[in-house]
Amino acid sequence: TEIKSKDLLTHEEALKLLAGAIESLQQPGQDKLELQRLRILVDAIQTYDSVLEKFERWVEIEARLLEMDEKIAELKKAKGNKS
């Protein structure tokens, strides 16, 4: 399946989830299961944000390559018309 940017959490949304998890961790009386769940959530958010940053870089690189391919094709076409 193709990943679309609109389907992804933004860095800001991930940060809000992280802040919420940290806030929950500060609440006294958390049981072991809830603490484990929050720890998993924190780890997942940190990993997600790192992967999202890499994904965004790849999307940018892909767009630049496509733009360069179009410009090369235009130059070849222009050169071919001059002959």
Coordinates of C-alpha atoms in Angstrom, one line a residue, residues 38-71:
L38 CA 3.0 4.4 28.5
R39 CA 6.6 3.3 28.1
I40 CA 5.7 1.5 24.8
L41 CA 3.8 4.5 23.7
V42 CA 6.8 6.8 24.4
D43 CA 9.2 4.5 22.6
A44 CA 6.8 4.2 19.6
I45 CA 6.4 7.9 19.3
Q46 CA 10.1 8.5 19.4
T47 CA 10.7 5.9 16.7
Y48 CA 7.8 7.2 14.6
D49 CA 9.1 10.7 14.7
S50 CA 12.5 9.6 13.6
V51 CA 11.1 7.5 10.7
L52 CA 8.7 10.3 9.7
E53 CA 11.7 12.7 9.4
K54 CA 13.5 10.2 7.1
F55 CA 10.3 9.6 5.1
E56 CA 9.9 13.3 4.5
R57 CA 13.5 13.6 3.3
W58 CA 13.0 10.7 0.9
V59 CA 9.8 12.4 -0.4
E60 CA 11.8 15.6 -1.0
I61 CA 14.6 13.8 -2.7
E62 CA 12.1 11.9 -4.9
A63 CA 10.4 15.2 -5.9
R64 CA 13.8 16.7 -6.8
L65 CA 14.7 13.7 -8.9
L66 CA 11.4 13.8 -10.8
E67 CA 11.9 17.6 -11.4
M68 CA 15.4 16.9 -12.7
D69 CA 14.1 14.1 -15.0
E70 CA 11.6 16.6 -16.5
K71 CA 14.2 19.2 -17.1

